[in-house]
Coordinates of N, CA, C and O in Angstrom, one line a residue:
M1 N -60.7 11.8 -29.7 CA -60.6 11.3 -28.4 C -61.9 11.5 -27.7 O -62.3 12.6 -27.4
S2 N -62.6 10.4 -27.4 CA -63.9 10.5 -26.8 C -63.8 10.9 -25.3 O -64.4 11.8 -24.9
S3 N -63.0 10.1 -24.6 CA -62.9 10.4 -23.1 C -61.5 11.0 -22.9 O -60.6 10.7 -23.7
V4 N -61.3 11.7 -21.9 CA -60.0 12.3 -21.6 C -59.5 11.7 -20.3 O -60.1 12.0 -19.2
P5 N -58.5 10.9 -20.3 CA -58.0 10.3 -19.1 C -57.1 11.2 -18.2 O -56.0 10.7 -17.8
F6 N -57.5 12.4 -18.0 CA -56.8 13.3 -17.2 C -57.8 14.0 -16.2 O -58.8 14.4 -16.6
H7 N -57.4 14.2 -15.0 CA -58.2 14.9 -14.0 C -58.1 16.4 -14.3 O -59.1 17.1 -14.2
Y8 N -56.9 16.8 -14.5 CA -56.7 18.3 -14.8 C -55.3 18.5 -15.4 O -54.5 17.5 -15.5
V9 N -55.1 19.7 -16.0 CA -53.9 20.0 -16.6 C -53.5 21.4 -16.0 O -54.3 22.3 -16.0
D10 N -52.3 21.5 -15.4 CA -51.7 22.8 -14.9 C -50.7 23.2 -15.9 O -49.8 22.5 -16.3
L11 N -50.7 24.5 -16.2 CA -49.6 25.2 -17.0 C -49.1 26.3 -16.1 O -49.8 27.0 -15.5
R12 N -47.7 26.5 -16.2 CA -47.1 27.5 -15.4 C -45.9 28.1 -16.1 O -45.2 27.4 -16.8
A13 N -45.7 29.4 -15.9 CA -44.5 30.1 -16.5 C -44.1 31.2 -15.5 O -45.0 31.8 -14.8
F14 N -42.8 31.5 -15.5 CA -42.3 32.6 -14.7 C -42.0 33.8 -15.6 O -41.5 33.6 -16.7
A15 N -42.4 34.9 -15.1 CA -42.0 36.2 -15.7 C -41.0 36.9 -14.8 O -41.3 37.4 -13.8
Y16 N -39.7 36.8 -15.3 CA -38.6 37.4 -14.5 C -38.6 38.9 -14.7 O -39.2 39.5 -15.6
A17 N -37.8 39.6 -13.9 CA -37.8 41.0 -13.9 C -37.4 41.6 -15.3 O -37.8 42.7 -15.6
T18 N -36.6 40.8 -16.0 CA -36.1 41.3 -17.3 C -37.1 41.0 -18.4 O -36.9 41.3 -19.6
E19 N -38.2 40.3 -18.1 CA -39.2 40.0 -19.1 C -40.5 40.8 -19.0 O -40.8 41.3 -17.9
D20 N -41.2 41.0 -20.1 CA -42.5 41.6 -20.1 C -43.6 40.6 -19.6 O -43.8 39.6 -20.3
E21 N -44.2 40.9 -18.5 CA -45.2 40.0 -18.0 C -46.3 39.7 -19.0 O -46.8 38.6 -19.1
K22 N -46.8 40.7 -19.7 CA -47.8 40.5 -20.7 C -47.4 39.6 -21.8 O -48.2 38.8 -22.3
R23 N -46.2 39.6 -22.2 CA -45.7 38.7 -23.2 C -45.7 37.3 -22.7 O -46.0 36.3 -23.4
V24 N -45.2 37.1 -21.5 CA -45.2 35.8 -20.9 C -46.6 35.2 -20.8 O -46.9 34.1 -21.1
A25 N -47.6 36.1 -20.4 CA -49.0 35.7 -20.3 C -49.5 35.3 -21.7 O -50.2 34.3 -21.8
E26 N -49.1 36.0 -22.7 CA -49.5 35.7 -24.1 C -49.0 34.3 -24.5 O -49.6 33.5 -25.2
A27 N -47.7 34.1 -24.1 CA -47.1 32.8 -24.5 C -47.8 31.6 -23.8 O -48.1 30.6 -24.4
L28 N -48.2 31.8 -22.5 CA -48.9 30.8 -21.8 C -50.3 30.6 -22.4 O -50.8 29.4 -22.5
Q29 N -50.9 31.6 -22.9 CA -52.3 31.5 -23.5 C -52.3 30.7 -24.8 O -53.3 30.3 -25.2
T30 N -51.1 30.6 -25.4 CA -51.0 29.8 -26.6 C -51.5 28.4 -26.4 O -52.1 27.8 -27.3
Y31 N -51.4 27.8 -25.2 CA -51.8 26.5 -24.9 C -53.2 26.4 -24.3 O -53.8 25.3 -24.2
L32 N -53.8 27.5 -23.9 CA -55.0 27.5 -23.2 C -56.2 27.9 -24.0 O -56.1 28.7 -25.0
P33 N -57.4 27.5 -23.7 CA -58.6 28.0 -24.3 C -58.8 29.5 -24.0 O -58.3 30.0 -23.0
E34 N -59.4 30.2 -24.9 CA -59.5 31.7 -24.9 C -60.0 32.2 -23.5 O -59.5 33.2 -23.0
E35 N -61.0 31.6 -23.0 CA -61.7 32.2 -21.8 C -60.9 31.8 -20.5 O -61.3 32.3 -19.4
T36 N -59.8 31.1 -20.5 CA -59.1 30.7 -19.4 C -58.4 31.9 -18.7 O -57.6 32.6 -19.4
E37 N -58.6 32.1 -17.4 CA -57.9 33.2 -16.7 C -56.7 32.7 -16.1 O -56.6 31.6 -15.6
L38 N -55.7 33.5 -16.1 CA -54.4 33.2 -15.5 C -54.4 33.6 -14.0 O -54.9 34.7 -13.7
E39 N -53.8 32.8 -13.2 CA -53.5 33.2 -11.8 C -52.2 33.9 -11.7 O -51.3 33.5 -12.5
R40 N -52.0 34.9 -10.9 CA -50.8 35.6 -10.8 C -50.3 35.6 -9.3 O -51.1 35.9 -8.4
A41 N -49.1 35.3 -9.1 CA -48.5 35.3 -7.8 C -47.1 36.0 -7.9 O -46.3 35.6 -8.8
E42 N -46.8 36.9 -7.0 CA -45.5 37.5 -7.0 C -44.6 36.9 -6.0 O -45.0 36.5 -5.0
S43 N -43.3 36.8 -6.4 CA -42.3 36.2 -5.6 C -41.0 37.0 -5.7 O -41.0 38.0 -6.5
E44 N -40.0 36.6 -5.0 CA -38.8 37.4 -5.0 C -37.6 36.4 -5.3 O -37.6 35.3 -4.7
G45 N -36.7 36.8 -6.2 CA -35.6 36.0 -6.5 C -34.5 36.1 -5.4 O -34.6 36.8 -4.4
H46 N -33.4 35.3 -5.6 CA -32.4 35.3 -4.6 C -31.7 36.7 -4.3 O -31.4 37.0 -3.2
Y47 N -31.7 37.5 -5.3 CA -31.1 38.8 -5.2 C -32.1 39.9 -5.0 O -31.8 41.1 -5.3
G48 N -33.3 39.5 -4.7 CA -34.4 40.5 -4.5 C -35.1 40.9 -5.7 O -36.0 41.8 -5.7
D49 N -34.8 40.3 -6.9 CA -35.5 40.7 -8.1 C -36.9 40.1 -8.1 O -37.2 39.1 -7.5
R50 N -37.8 40.7 -8.8 CA -39.2 40.3 -8.9 C -39.4 39.2 -9.8 O -38.9 39.2 -10.9
I51 N -40.2 38.2 -9.4 CA -40.6 37.1 -10.2 C -42.1 36.9 -10.1 O -42.6 36.9 -9.0
V52 N -42.8 36.9 -11.3 CA -44.2 36.7 -11.3 C -44.5 35.3 -11.8 O -44.0 35.0 -12.9
V53 N -45.2 34.6 -11.0 CA -45.6 33.2 -11.5 C -47.0 33.3 -12.0 O -48.0 33.7 -11.4
L54 N -47.1 32.9 -13.3 CA -48.4 32.9 -14.0 C -48.8 31.4 -14.2 O -48.0 30.6 -14.6
S55 N -50.0 31.1 -13.8 CA -50.4 29.7 -13.9 C -51.9 29.6 -14.2 O -52.7 30.5 -14.1
A56 N -52.3 28.4 -14.7 CA -53.7 28.1 -15.0 C -53.9 26.6 -14.8 O -53.1 25.8 -15.1
R57 N -55.1 26.3 -14.4 CA -55.5 24.9 -14.3 C -56.8 24.7 -15.1 O -57.7 25.5 -15.0
V58 N -56.8 23.7 -16.0 CA -58.0 23.4 -16.7 C -58.5 22.0 -16.2 O -57.7 21.1 -16.1
E59 N -59.8 21.9 -15.9 CA -60.4 20.7 -15.4 C -61.5 20.1 -16.3 O -61.8 19.0 -16.2
N60 N -62.1 21.0 -17.1 CA -63.2 20.6 -18.0 C -62.6 19.8 -19.1 O -61.6 20.1 -19.7
A61 N -63.3 18.7 -19.5 CA -62.8 17.8 -20.5 C -62.5 18.5 -21.8 O -61.5 18.2 -22.5
D62 N -63.4 19.4 -22.3 CA -63.2 20.1 -23.5 C -61.9 21.0 -23.4 O -61.2 21.1 -24.4
D63 N -61.7 21.6 -22.3 CA -60.5 22.5 -22.1 C -59.3 21.6 -22.1 O -58.3 22.0 -22.7
I64 N -59.3 20.5 -21.5 CA -58.2 19.6 -21.4 C -57.9 19.1 -22.8 O -56.7 19.1 -23.3
R65 N -58.9 18.8 -23.6 CA -58.7 18.4 -25.0 C -58.0 19.5 -25.8 O -57.2 19.2 -26.6
H66 N -58.4 20.7 -25.6 CA -57.8 21.9 -26.2 C -56.3 21.9 -25.9 O -55.5 22.1 -26.8
V67 N -56.0 21.8 -24.7 CA -54.5 21.9 -24.3 C -53.8 20.7 -24.9 O -52.7 20.9 -25.5
L68 N -54.4 19.5 -24.9 CA -53.7 18.3 -25.4 C -53.5 18.4 -27.0 O -52.6 18.0 -27.5
T69 N -54.5 19.1 -27.6 CA -54.4 19.3 -29.0 C -53.2 20.2 -29.3 O -52.4 20.0 -30.3
Q70 N -53.0 21.2 -28.5 CA -51.8 22.1 -28.6 C -50.5 21.3 -28.4 O -49.5 21.4 -29.1
V71 N -50.5 20.4 -27.4 CA -49.4 19.6 -27.1 C -49.1 18.7 -28.3 O -47.9 18.5 -28.6
A72 N -50.1 18.1 -28.9 CA -49.9 17.2 -30.0 C -49.3 17.9 -31.2 O -48.7 17.3 -32.1
A73 N -49.3 19.3 -31.3 CA -48.7 20.0 -32.4 C -47.2 20.0 -32.3 O -46.5 20.5 -33.3
V74 N -46.6 19.5 -31.2 CA -45.1 19.5 -31.1 C -44.5 18.6 -32.1 O -45.1 17.5 -32.5
D75 N -43.4 19.0 -32.7 CA -42.8 18.2 -33.8 C -42.4 16.8 -33.4 O -42.5 15.9 -34.2
D76 N -42.0 16.6 -32.2 CA -41.4 15.3 -31.8 C -42.3 14.6 -30.8 O -41.9 14.1 -29.8
L77 N -43.6 14.5 -31.1 CA -44.6 13.8 -30.3 C -44.2 12.3 -30.1 O -44.4 11.8 -29.0
E78 N -43.6 11.7 -31.1 CA -43.2 10.3 -31.0 C -42.1 10.2 -29.9 O -42.1 9.2 -29.1
T79 N -41.2 11.2 -29.8 CA -40.2 11.1 -28.8 C -40.8 11.3 -27.4 O -40.4 10.6 -26.4
V80 N -41.8 12.1 -27.3 CA -42.5 12.3 -26.0 C -43.2 11.0 -25.6 O -43.1 10.6 -24.4
L81 N -43.8 10.3 -26.5 CA -44.4 9.0 -26.3 C -43.4 8.0 -25.8 O -43.6 7.2 -24.9
E82 N -42.2 8.0 -26.4 CA -41.1 7.1 -26.0 C -40.6 7.4 -24.6 O -40.1 6.5 -23.9
E83 N -40.7 8.7 -24.2 CA -40.1 9.1 -22.9 C -41.2 9.1 -21.8 O -40.9 9.5 -20.7
L84 N -42.4 8.5 -22.0 CA -43.4 8.6 -21.0 C -43.0 7.9 -19.7 O -43.4 8.3 -18.6
D85 N -42.1 6.9 -19.8 CA -41.7 6.2 -18.6 C -40.9 7.2 -17.7 O -41.0 7.1 -16.5
D86 N -40.2 8.2 -18.3 CA -39.5 9.2 -17.5 C -40.4 10.4 -17.2 O -40.0 11.2 -16.4
R87 N -41.5 10.6 -17.9 CA -42.3 11.8 -17.8 C -43.5 11.6 -16.9 O -44.2 12.6 -16.6
V88 N -43.8 10.4 -16.4 CA -44.9 10.1 -15.5 C -44.3 9.7 -14.1 O -43.5 8.8 -14.1
D89 N -44.7 10.4 -13.1 CA -44.1 10.1 -11.8 C -45.0 9.1 -11.0 O -46.0 8.7 -11.5
A90 N -44.6 8.8 -9.8 CA -45.3 7.9 -8.9 C -46.6 8.4 -8.5 O -47.5 7.6 -8.1
N91 N -46.9 9.7 -8.6 CA -48.2 10.2 -8.2 C -49.1 10.3 -9.5 O -50.1 11.0 -9.4
C92 N -48.7 9.7 -10.6 CA -49.5 9.6 -11.8 C -49.6 11.0 -12.5 O -50.6 11.3 -13.1
S93 N -48.6 11.8 -12.3 CA -48.6 13.1 -13.0 C -47.6 13.1 -14.2 O -46.5 12.5 -14.1
F94 N -48.1 13.6 -15.3 CA -47.3 13.7 -16.5 C -46.7 15.1 -16.6 O -47.4 16.1 -16.5
F95 N -45.4 15.2 -16.9 CA -44.7 16.5 -17.0 C -44.1 16.7 -18.4 O -43.6 15.7 -19.0
L96 N -44.2 17.9 -18.9 CA -43.6 18.3 -20.2 C -43.3 19.8 -20.1 O -44.1 20.5 -19.5
T97 N -42.2 20.2 -20.8 CA -41.9 21.6 -20.8 C -41.9 22.1 -22.3 O -41.6 21.3 -23.2
F98 N -42.2 23.4 -22.4 CA -42.3 24.0 -23.7 C -41.5 25.3 -23.8 O -41.3 25.9 -22.7
D99 N -41.1 25.7 -25.0 CA -40.3 26.9 -25.2 C -41.2 28.1 -25.0 O -42.1 28.3 -25.8
K100 N -40.8 28.9 -24.1 CA -41.6 30.1 -23.8 C -41.6 31.1 -25.0 O -42.6 31.7 -25.4
Q101 N -40.4 31.3 -25.5 CA -40.2 32.3 -26.6 C -41.0 31.8 -27.9 O -41.6 32.6 -28.5
A102 N -40.9 30.5 -28.2 CA -41.6 30.0 -29.3 C -43.1 30.2 -29.1 O -43.9 30.5 -30.1
A103 N -43.6 29.9 -27.9 CA -45.0 30.0 -27.6 C -45.5 31.5 -27.8 O -46.6 31.7 -28.2
F104 N -44.7 32.4 -27.5 CA -45.0 33.8 -27.7 C -45.3 34.1 -29.2 O -46.2 34.9 -29.6
G105 N -44.6 33.3 -30.1 CA -44.9 33.4 -31.5 C -45.9 32.4 -32.0 O -46.0 32.1 -33.2
N106 N -46.7 31.9 -31.1 CA -47.8 30.9 -31.4 C -47.2 29.6 -32.0 O -47.9 29.0 -32.8
S107 N -46.0 29.3 -31.7 CA -45.4 28.0 -32.1 C -45.3 27.1 -30.9 O -45.0 27.5 -29.8
V108 N -45.5 25.8 -31.1 CA -45.4 24.8 -30.1 C -44.1 24.0 -30.2 O -44.0 23.3 -31.2
E109 N -43.2 24.3 -29.3 CA -41.9 23.6 -29.4 C -41.5 23.2 -28.0 O -41.8 23.9 -27.0
R110 N -40.8 22.0 -27.9 CA -40.3 21.6 -26.6 C -39.1 22.5 -26.2 O -38.4 22.9 -27.1
G111 N -39.0 22.7 -25.0 CA -37.9 23.6 -24.5 C -38.1 24.0 -23.0 O -38.8 23.2 -22.3
D112 N -37.7 25.1 -22.7 CA -37.8 25.6 -21.3 C -38.7 26.8 -21.2 O -38.8 27.6 -22.2
G113 N -39.3 27.0 -20.1 CA -40.1 28.3 -19.8 C -41.5 28.0 -19.5 O -42.0 28.7 -18.6
I114 N -42.1 27.0 -20.1 CA -43.5 26.7 -19.7 C -43.6 25.3 -19.3 O -43.1 24.4 -20.0
T115 N -44.2 25.1 -18.1 CA -44.2 23.7 -17.6 C -45.7 23.2 -17.6 O -46.6 23.9 -17.1
L116 N -45.9 22.0 -18.1 CA -47.2 21.4 -18.1 C -47.1 20.2 -17.2 O -46.2 19.4 -17.2
R117 N -48.1 20.1 -16.3 CA -48.3 19.0 -15.4 C -49.7 18.5 -15.5 O -50.7 19.3 -15.4
A118 N -49.9 17.3 -15.9 CA -51.3 16.7 -16.1 C -51.4 15.5 -15.2 O -50.6 14.6 -15.2
K119 N -52.5 15.5 -14.4 CA -52.8 14.4 -13.5 C -53.5 13.4 -14.3 O -54.6 13.6 -14.8
V120 N -52.9 12.2 -14.5 CA -53.4 11.2 -15.3 C -54.4 10.3 -14.5 O -54.1 9.9 -13.4
E121 N -55.6 10.0 -15.0 CA -56.5 9.1 -14.4 C -55.9 7.7 -14.5 O -55.5 7.2 -15.5
A122 N -55.9 7.0 -13.3 CA -55.4 5.6 -13.3 C -56.1 4.9 -12.1 O -56.1 5.3 -11.0
Y123 N -56.9 3.9 -12.5 CA -57.6 3.1 -11.5 C -57.2 1.6 -11.6 O -57.4 1.0 -12.6
P124 N -56.5 1.1 -10.6 CA -56.0 1.7 -9.4 C -54.9 2.7 -9.7 O -54.3 2.6 -10.8
A125 N -54.6 3.6 -8.8 CA -53.6 4.7 -9.0 C -52.2 4.1 -9.0 O -51.5 4.2 -8.0
K126 N -51.8 3.5 -10.1 CA -50.5 3.0 -10.3 C -49.8 3.7 -11.4 O -50.4 4.0 -12.4
R127 N -48.5 3.9 -11.3 CA -47.7 4.6 -12.3 C -47.8 3.9 -13.7 O -48.0 4.5 -14.7
E128 N -47.8 2.6 -13.7 CA -47.8 1.8 -14.9 C -49.1 2.0 -15.6 O -49.2 2.2 -16.9
T129 N -50.2 2.1 -14.9 CA -51.5 2.3 -15.5 C -51.6 3.7 -16.0 O -52.2 4.0 -17.1
A130 N -51.1 4.7 -15.3 CA -51.0 6.1 -15.7 C -50.2 6.2 -17.0 O -50.7 6.9 -17.9
I131 N -49.1 5.5 -17.1 CA -48.3 5.6 -18.4 C -49.1 5.0 -19.5 O -49.1 5.7 -20.6
E132 N -49.8 3.9 -19.4 CA -50.6 3.4 -20.4 C -51.7 4.3 -20.8 O -52.0 4.5 -22.0
N133 N -52.4 4.9 -19.9 CA -53.5 5.8 -20.2 C -53.0 7.1 -20.9 O -53.6 7.6 -21.8
A134 N -51.9 7.6 -20.5 CA -51.3 8.8 -21.1 C -50.9 8.4 -22.5 O -51.1 9.2 -23.5
Q135 N -50.3 7.2 -22.7 CA -49.9 6.8 -24.0 C -51.1 6.7 -25.0 O -51.0 7.2 -26.1
D136 N -52.1 6.1 -24.5 CA -53.3 5.9 -25.3 C -53.9 7.3 -25.7 O -54.3 7.6 -26.9
A137 N -54.0 8.2 -24.7 CA -54.6 9.5 -25.0 C -53.7 10.3 -26.0 O -54.3 10.9 -26.9
L138 N -52.4 10.4 -25.8 CA -51.6 11.1 -26.6 C -51.4 10.5 -28.0 O -51.2 11.2 -29.0
S139 N -51.6 9.2 -28.1 CA -51.5 8.5 -29.4 C -52.7 8.8 -30.3 O -52.6 8.8 -31.5
E140 N -53.8 9.1 -29.7 CA -55.1 9.4 -30.4 C -55.1 10.8 -31.0 O -55.9 11.1 -31.8
L141 N -54.2 11.7 -30.5 CA -54.2 13.1 -31.0 C -53.7 13.2 -32.4 O -53.0 12.6 -32.9

């Protein structure tokens, strides 16, 4: 993939009170380049329980390529490509979720726990153009 048609990629995971925050951070790092630092924000759940939001944004083309290479390791990439119409919104953002538990074991599986949002380059900024660009980029992986 010579050019990367994404402005940035955001990854986010929640560490609930019953989870080990370090393990959640390790799971999130499965998708990120080694030198990427995680941002940490504390929040509170409905019943007063602690929730830590761990997130990272990559904007460098090489780092975006690294994340996309991890995404391409998912077993059902063809299904993701077929679902692009549902996964790209009107703001040209592409969404996908991954299994947090599997990521802790360095495995890439679709599921819940880790959210990926990638801003797709599209000129003009139209959803249809973003879908085509995302399709082309993910097909090349």
